[in-house]
CSV table of C-alpha atoms in Angstrom, one decimal:
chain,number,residue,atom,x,y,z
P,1,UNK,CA,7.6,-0.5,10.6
P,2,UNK,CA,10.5,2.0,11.5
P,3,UNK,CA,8.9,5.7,11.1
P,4,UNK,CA,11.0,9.0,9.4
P,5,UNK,CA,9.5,12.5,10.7
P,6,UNK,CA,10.2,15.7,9.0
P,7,UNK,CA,9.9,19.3,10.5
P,8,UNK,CA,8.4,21.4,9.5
P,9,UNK,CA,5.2,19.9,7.3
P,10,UNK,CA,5.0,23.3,5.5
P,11,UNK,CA,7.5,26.5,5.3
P,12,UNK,CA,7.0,29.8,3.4
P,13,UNK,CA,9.7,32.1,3.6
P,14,UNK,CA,10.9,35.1,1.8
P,15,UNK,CA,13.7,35.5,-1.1
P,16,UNK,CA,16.6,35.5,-0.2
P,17,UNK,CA,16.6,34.0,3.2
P,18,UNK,CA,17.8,30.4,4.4
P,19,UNK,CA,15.2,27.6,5.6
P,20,UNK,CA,16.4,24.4,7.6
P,21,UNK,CA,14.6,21.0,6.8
P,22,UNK,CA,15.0,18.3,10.1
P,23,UNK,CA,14.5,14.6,9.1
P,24,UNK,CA,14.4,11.5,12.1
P,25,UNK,CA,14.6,8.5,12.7
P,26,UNK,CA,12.0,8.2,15.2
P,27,UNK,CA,12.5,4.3,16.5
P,28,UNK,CA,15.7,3.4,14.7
P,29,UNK,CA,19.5,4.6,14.0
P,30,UNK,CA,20.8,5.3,10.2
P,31,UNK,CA,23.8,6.2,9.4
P,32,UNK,CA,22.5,6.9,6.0
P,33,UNK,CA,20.1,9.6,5.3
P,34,UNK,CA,18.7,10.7,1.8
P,35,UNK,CA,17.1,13.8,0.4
P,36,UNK,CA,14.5,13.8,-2.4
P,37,UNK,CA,13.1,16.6,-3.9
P,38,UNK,CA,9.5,16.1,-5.6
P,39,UNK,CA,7.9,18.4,-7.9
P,40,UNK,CA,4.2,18.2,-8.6
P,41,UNK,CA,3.0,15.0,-10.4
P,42,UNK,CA,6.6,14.3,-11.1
P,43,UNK,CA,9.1,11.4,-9.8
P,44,UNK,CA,10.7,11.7,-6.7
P,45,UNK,CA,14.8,13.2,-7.7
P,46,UNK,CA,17.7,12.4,-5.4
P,47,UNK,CA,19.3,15.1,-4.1
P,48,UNK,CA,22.2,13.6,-1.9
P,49,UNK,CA,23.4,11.0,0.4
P,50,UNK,CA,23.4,12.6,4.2
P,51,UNK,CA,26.4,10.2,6.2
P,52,UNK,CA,26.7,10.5,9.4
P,53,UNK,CA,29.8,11.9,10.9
P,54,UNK,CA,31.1,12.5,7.5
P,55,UNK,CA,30.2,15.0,4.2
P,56,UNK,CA,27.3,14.4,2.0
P,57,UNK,CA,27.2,13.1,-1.5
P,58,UNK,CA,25.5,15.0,-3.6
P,59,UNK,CA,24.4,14.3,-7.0
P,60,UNK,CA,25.2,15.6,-10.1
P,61,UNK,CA,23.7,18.9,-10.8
P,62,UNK,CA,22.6,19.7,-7.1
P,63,UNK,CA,24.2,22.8,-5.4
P,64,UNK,CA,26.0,21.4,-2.5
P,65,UNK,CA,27.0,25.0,-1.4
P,66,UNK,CA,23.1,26.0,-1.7
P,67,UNK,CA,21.4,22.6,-0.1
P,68,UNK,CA,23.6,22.4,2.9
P,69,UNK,CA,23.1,19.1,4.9
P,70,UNK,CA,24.4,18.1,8.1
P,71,UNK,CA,24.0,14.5,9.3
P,72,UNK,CA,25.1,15.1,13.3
P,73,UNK,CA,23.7,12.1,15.0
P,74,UNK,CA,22.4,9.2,14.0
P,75,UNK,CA,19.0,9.8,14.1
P,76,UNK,CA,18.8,13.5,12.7
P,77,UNK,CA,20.1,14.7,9.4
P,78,UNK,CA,19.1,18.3,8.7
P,79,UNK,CA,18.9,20.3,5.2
P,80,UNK,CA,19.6,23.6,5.0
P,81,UNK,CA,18.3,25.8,1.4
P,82,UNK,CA,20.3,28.6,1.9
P,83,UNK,CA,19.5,32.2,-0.2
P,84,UNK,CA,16.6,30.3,-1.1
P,85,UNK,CA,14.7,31.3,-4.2
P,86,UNK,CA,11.7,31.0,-5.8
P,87,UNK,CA,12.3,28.4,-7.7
P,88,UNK,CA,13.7,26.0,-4.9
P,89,UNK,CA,10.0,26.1,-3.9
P,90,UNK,CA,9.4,22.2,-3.9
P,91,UNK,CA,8.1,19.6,-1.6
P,92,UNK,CA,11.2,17.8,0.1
P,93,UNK,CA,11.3,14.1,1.2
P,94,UNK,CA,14.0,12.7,3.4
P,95,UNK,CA,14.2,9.0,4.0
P,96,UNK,CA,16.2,6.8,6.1
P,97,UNK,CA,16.9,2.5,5.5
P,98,UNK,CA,16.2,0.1,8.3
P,99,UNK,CA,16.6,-3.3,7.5
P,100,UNK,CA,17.0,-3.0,4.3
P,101,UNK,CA,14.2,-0.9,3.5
P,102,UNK,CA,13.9,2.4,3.0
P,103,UNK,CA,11.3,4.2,5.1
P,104,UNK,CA,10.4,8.2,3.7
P,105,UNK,CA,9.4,11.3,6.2
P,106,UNK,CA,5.9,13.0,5.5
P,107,UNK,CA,7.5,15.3,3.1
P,108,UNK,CA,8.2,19.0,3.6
P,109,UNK,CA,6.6,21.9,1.2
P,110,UNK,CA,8.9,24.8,0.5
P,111,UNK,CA,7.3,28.2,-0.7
P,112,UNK,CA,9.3,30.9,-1.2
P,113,UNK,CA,7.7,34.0,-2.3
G,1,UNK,CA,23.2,4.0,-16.5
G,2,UNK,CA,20.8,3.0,-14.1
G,3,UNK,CA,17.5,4.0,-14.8
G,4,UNK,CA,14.1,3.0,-14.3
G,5,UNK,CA,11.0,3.4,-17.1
G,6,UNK,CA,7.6,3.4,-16.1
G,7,UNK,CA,5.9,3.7,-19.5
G,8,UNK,CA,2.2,4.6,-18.4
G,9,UNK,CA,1.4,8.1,-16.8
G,10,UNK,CA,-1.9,6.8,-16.1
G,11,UNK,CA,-3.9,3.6,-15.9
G,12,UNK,CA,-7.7,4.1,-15.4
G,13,UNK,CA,-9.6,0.6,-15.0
G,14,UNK,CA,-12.9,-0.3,-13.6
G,15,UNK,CA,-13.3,-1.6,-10.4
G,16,UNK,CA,-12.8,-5.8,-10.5
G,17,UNK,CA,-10.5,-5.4,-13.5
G,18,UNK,CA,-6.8,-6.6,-13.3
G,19,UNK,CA,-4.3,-4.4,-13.9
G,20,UNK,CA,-1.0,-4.6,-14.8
G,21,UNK,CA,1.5,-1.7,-14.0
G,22,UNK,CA,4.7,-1.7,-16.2
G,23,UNK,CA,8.2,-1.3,-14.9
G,24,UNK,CA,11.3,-1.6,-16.7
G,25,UNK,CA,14.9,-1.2,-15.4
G,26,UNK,CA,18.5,-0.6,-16.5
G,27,UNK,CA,21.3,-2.0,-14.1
G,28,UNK,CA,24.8,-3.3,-14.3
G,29,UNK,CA,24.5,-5.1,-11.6
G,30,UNK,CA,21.9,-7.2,-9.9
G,31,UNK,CA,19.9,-4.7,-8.2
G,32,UNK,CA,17.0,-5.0,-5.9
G,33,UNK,CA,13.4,-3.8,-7.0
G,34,UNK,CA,10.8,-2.5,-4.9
G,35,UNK,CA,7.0,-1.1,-6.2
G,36,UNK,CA,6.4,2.0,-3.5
G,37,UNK,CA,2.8,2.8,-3.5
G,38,UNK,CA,1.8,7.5,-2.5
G,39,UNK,CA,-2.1,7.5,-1.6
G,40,UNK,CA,-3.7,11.1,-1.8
G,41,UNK,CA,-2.1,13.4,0.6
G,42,UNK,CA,0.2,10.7,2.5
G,43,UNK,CA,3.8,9.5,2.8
G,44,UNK,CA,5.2,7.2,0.5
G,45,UNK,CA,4.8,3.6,1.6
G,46,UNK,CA,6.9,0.7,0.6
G,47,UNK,CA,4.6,-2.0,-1.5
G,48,UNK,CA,6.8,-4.6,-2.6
G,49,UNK,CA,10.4,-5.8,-2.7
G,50,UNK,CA,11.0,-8.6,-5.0
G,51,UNK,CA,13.5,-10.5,-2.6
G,52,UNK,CA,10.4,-11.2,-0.5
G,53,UNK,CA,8.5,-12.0,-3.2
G,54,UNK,CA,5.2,-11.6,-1.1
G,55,UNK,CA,1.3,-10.4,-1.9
G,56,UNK,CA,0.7,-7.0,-0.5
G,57,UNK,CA,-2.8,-5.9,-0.7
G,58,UNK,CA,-3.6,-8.2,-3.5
G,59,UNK,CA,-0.5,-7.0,-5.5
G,60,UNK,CA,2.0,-9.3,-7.0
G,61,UNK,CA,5.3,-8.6,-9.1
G,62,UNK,CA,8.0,-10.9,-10.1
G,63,UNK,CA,11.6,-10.1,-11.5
G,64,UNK,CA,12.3,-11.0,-14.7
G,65,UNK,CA,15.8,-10.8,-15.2
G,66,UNK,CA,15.8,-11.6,-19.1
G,67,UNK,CA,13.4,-8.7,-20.0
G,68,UNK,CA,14.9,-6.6,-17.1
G,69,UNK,CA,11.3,-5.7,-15.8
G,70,UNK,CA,9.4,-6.0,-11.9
G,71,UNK,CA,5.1,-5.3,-13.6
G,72,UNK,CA,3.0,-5.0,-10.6
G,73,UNK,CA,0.3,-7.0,-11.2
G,74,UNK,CA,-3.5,-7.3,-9.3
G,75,UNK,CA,-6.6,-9.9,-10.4
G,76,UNK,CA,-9.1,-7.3,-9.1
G,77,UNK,CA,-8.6,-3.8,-8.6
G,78,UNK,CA,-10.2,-1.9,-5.7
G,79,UNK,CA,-11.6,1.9,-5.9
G,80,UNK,CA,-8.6,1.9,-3.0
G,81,UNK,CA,-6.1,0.5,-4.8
G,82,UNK,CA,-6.2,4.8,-6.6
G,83,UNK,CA,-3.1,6.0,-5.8
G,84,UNK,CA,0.5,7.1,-7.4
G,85,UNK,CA,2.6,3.9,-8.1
G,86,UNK,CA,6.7,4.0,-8.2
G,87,UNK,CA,8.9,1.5,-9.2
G,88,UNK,CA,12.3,1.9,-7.9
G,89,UNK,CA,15.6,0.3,-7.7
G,90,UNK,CA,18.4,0.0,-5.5
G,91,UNK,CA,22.0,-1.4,-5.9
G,92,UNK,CA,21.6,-3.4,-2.7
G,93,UNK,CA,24.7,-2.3,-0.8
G,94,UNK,CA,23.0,-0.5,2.5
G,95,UNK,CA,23.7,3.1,1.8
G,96,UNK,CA,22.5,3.0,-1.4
G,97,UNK,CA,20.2,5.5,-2.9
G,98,UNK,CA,17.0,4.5,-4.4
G,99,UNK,CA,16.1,5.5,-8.2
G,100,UNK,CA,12.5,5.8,-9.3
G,101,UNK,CA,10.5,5.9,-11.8
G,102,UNK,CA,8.2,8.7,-13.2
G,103,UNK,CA,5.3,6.6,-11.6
G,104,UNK,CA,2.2,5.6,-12.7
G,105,UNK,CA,-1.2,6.9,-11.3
G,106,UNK,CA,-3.6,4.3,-11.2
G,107,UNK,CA,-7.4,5.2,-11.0
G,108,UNK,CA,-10.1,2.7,-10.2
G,109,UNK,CA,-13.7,3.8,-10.7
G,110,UNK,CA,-16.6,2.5,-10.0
């Protein structure tokens, strides 16, 4: 099956400074890129739509000036928590459809201390 | 409002028992279901989607559009089959988002 990579796996960064989250397609092209956030033992929330070539779509509730995302090629979509705090620690999930399906990267874990 | 309900924060059975995980859904629209299956420490994994309508690892699950469900079903669980269980839906149209569930964690002793 098509495969989604995320970089990094892990990130721990201080209060107040601004992390960037890379999700590929490693085998495949997608114009449309999602963003998840999952908290522990909780449901996977939809953050927003990543389009390439155009802006995201973000949903309702979900800073789009604080979760920046760039979708620049069609294999890379990128998420930016800028002036992150502690409480956007969270593990991050970006996933990408091929053929219909929807195929999710490993998941990145956000600490900010 | 589209909206998925997973009733059951946890199913514990014994190994060899069937099991039966509940999903429920609320869509306008004739959407397509899919079960995703998160084993310990990995990615999340696509299971099923109903418009295939084939067995994955022994699992089963049917759309029933009058009660508005897609259970995941199993004759036999297997210690394996432990894992976190989502049921999502989609509106069909590529580009479109997926909504899940709360999921259900399903243990299987021995």
């Amino acid at each position: 099956g098509a495969v989604v990579s995320q970089h990094p796996s892990w990130v721990i960064c201080k209060s107040g400074t601004s992390v960037k989250i890379e999700c590929r397609s490693l085998d495949f092209q997608a114009t449309t890129m999602f963003w998840y956030r999952q908290f522990p033992k909780q449901s996977l929330m939809l953050m927003a739509t990543s389009n390439e070539g155009s802006k995201a779509t973000y949903e309702q509730g979900v800073e789009k000036d604080k979760f920046l995302i760039n979708h620049a090629s069609l294999t890379l979509s990128t998420l930016t928590v800028t002036s992150a705090h502690p409480e956007d620690s969270s593990f991050y999930i970006c996933s990408a459809r091929s053929t219909g399906t929807q195929y999710f990267g490993p998941g990145t874990r956000l600490l900010v201390l | 409002a589209q909206r998925v309900t997973q009733p059951e924060k946890l199913l514990s059975v014994f190994k060899g028992a069937p099991v039966e995980l509940k999903c429920n859904y609320s869509y306008s629209g004739s959407p397509e279901l899919f079960w995703y299956v998160q084993y310990s420490r990995q990615r999340l994994q696509l299971l099923l989607r109903h418009i295939s309508r084939e067995s994955i690892k022994g699992f089963t699950a049917d759309l029933n559009k009058g009660e508005t469900s897609f259970h995941l079903k199993k004759p036999f669980a297997q210690e394996e089959d432990s894992a976190m269980y989502y049921c999502a839906l989609s509106g069909g149209q590529a580009g479109t988002a997926l909504i899940f569930g709360k999921g259900t964690t399903l243990s299987v002793s021995s």
